[in-house]
Coordinates of N, CA and C in Angstrom, one line a residue:
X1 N 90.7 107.1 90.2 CA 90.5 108.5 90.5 C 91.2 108.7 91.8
X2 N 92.0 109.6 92.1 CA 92.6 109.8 93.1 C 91.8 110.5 94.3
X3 N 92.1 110.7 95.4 CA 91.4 111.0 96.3 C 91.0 112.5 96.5
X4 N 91.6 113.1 96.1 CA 91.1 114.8 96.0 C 90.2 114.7 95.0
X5 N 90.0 114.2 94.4 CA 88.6 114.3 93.2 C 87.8 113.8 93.8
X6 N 87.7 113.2 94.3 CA 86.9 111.8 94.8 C 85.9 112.8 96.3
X7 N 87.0 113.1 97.1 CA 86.7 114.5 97.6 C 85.7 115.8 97.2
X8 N 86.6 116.3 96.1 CA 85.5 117.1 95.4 C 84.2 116.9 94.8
X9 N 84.3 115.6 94.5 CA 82.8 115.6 94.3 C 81.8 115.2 94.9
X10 N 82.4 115.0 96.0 CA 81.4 114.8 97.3 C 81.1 116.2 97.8
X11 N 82.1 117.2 97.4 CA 81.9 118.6 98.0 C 80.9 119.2 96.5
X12 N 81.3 118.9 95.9 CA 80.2 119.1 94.8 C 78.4 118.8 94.9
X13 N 78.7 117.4 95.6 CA 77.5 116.8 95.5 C 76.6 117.8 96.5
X14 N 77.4 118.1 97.2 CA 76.5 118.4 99.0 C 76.5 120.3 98.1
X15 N 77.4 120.7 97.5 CA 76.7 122.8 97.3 C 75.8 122.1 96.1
X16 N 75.9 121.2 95.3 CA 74.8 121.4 94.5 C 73.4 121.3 95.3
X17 N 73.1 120.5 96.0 CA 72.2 120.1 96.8 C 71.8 120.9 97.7
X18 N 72.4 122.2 98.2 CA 72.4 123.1 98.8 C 71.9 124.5 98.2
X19 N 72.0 124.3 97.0 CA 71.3 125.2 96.0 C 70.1 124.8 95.4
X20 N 69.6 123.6 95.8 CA 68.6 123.1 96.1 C 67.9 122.2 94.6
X21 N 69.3 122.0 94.0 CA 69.3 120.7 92.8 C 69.1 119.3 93.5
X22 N 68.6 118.5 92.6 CA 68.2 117.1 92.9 C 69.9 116.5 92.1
X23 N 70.6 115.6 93.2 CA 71.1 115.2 92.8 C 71.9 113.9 92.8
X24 N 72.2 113.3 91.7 CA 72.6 111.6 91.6 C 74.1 111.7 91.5
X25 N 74.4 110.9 92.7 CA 76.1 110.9 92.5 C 76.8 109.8 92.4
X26 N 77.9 109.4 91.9 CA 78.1 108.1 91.4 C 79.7 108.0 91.5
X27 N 80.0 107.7 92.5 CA 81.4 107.8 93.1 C 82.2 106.7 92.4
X28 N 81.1 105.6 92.1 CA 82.1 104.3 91.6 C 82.5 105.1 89.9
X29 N 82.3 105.8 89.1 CA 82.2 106.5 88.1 C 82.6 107.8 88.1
X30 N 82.6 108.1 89.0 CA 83.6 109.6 88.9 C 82.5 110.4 88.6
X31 N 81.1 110.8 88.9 CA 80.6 111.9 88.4 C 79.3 111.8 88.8
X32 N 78.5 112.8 88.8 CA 77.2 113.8 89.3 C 76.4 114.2 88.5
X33 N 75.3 114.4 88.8 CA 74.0 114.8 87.6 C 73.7 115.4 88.8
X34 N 73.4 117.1 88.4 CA 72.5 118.0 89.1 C 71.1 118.2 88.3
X35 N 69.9 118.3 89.1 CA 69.1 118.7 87.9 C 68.2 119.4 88.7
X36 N 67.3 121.1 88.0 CA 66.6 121.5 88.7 C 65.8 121.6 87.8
X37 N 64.3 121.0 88.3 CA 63.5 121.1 88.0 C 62.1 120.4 88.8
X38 N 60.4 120.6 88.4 CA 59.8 120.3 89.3 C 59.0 119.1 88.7
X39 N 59.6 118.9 87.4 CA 59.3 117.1 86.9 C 58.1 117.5 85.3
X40 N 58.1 116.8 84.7 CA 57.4 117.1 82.9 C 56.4 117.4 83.8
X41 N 55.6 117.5 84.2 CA 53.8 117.8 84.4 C 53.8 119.8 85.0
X42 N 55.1 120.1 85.6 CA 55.4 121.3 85.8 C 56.3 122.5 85.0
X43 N 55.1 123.2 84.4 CA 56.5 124.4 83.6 C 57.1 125.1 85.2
X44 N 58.4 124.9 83.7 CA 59.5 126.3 84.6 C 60.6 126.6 84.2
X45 N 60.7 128.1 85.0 CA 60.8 128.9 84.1 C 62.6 128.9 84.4
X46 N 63.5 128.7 83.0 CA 64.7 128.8 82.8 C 65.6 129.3 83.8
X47 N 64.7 130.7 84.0 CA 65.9 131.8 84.8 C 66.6 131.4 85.7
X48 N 65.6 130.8 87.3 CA 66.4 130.5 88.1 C 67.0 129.3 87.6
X49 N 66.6 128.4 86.8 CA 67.7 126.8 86.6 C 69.1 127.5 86.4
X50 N 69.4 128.4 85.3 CA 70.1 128.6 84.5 C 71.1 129.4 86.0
X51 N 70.6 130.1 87.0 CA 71.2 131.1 87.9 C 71.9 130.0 88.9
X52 N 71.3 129.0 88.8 CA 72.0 127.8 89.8 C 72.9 126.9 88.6
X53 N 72.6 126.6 87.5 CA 73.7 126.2 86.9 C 75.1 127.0 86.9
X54 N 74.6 128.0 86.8 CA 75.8 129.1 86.8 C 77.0 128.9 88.1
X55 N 76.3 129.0 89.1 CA 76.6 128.8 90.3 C 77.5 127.3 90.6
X56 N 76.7 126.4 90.0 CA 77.4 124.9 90.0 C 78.7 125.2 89.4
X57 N 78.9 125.8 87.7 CA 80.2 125.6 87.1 C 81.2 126.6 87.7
X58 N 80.5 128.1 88.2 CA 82.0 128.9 89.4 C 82.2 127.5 90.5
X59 N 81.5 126.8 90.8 CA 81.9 125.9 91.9 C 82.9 125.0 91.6
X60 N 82.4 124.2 90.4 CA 83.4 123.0 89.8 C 84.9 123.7 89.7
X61 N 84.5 125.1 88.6 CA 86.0 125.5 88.3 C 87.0 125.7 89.3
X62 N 86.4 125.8 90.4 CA 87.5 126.0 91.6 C 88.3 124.5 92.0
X63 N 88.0 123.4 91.2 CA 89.1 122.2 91.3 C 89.5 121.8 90.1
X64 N 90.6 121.7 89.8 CA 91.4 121.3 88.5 C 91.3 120.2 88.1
X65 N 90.8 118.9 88.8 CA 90.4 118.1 88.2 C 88.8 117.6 88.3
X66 N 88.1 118.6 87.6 CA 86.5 118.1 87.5 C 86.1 119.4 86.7
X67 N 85.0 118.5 85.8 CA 84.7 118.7 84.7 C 83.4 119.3 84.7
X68 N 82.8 120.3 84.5 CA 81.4 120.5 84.4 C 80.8 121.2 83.0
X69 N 79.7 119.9 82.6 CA 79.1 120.0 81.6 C 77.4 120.4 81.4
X70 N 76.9 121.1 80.8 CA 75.7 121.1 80.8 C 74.7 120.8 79.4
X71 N 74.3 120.1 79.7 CA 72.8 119.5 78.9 C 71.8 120.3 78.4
X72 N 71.1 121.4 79.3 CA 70.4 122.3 78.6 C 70.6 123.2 80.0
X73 N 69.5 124.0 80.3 CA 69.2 125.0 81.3 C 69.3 124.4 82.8
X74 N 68.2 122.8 83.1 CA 67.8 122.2 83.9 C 69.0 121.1 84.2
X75 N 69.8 120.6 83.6 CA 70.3 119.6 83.6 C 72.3 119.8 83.4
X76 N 72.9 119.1 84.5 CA 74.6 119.5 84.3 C 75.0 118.3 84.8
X77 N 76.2 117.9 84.5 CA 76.7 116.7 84.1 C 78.0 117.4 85.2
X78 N 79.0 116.9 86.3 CA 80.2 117.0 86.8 C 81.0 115.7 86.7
X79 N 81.8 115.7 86.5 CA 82.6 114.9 86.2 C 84.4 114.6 86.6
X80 N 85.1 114.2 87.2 CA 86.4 114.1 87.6 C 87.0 113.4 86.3
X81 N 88.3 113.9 85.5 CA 89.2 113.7 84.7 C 90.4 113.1 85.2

């Protein structure tokens, strides 16, 4: 991975986290799990997940090389190509 990726997803790691996702970052791997939520024993409710996923992928798309994927409402996968 070259160093501007490598960059970005450190810049990735810190707005997701800033929007107040829990997040695992894995630099040796090129990529990031955001996840919002308050754990199985807590409902909740889609909207805001889905308003902060939103927010993650206008983020990602702003670097040409990283990838953002999502899993359901709570859960998004970033990734460097």
């Amino acid at each position: 991975m070259n160093r501007n990726c490598h960059t970005a997803l450190e810049e990735m790691s810190e707005a997701c986290r800033a929007l107040g996702a829990e997040v695992r970052y894995y630099p040796e791997d090129n990529y990031l799990t955001a996840m919002v939520w308050k754990g199985w024993d807590w409902p909740y409710d889609e909207g805001p997940a889905r308003a902060i996923q939103r927010q993650i992928q206008e983020k990602a798309a702003q670097y040409p090389g990283l990838v953002c994927y999502c899993f359901d409402p709570f859960s998004t996968l970033v990734y460097a190509v």
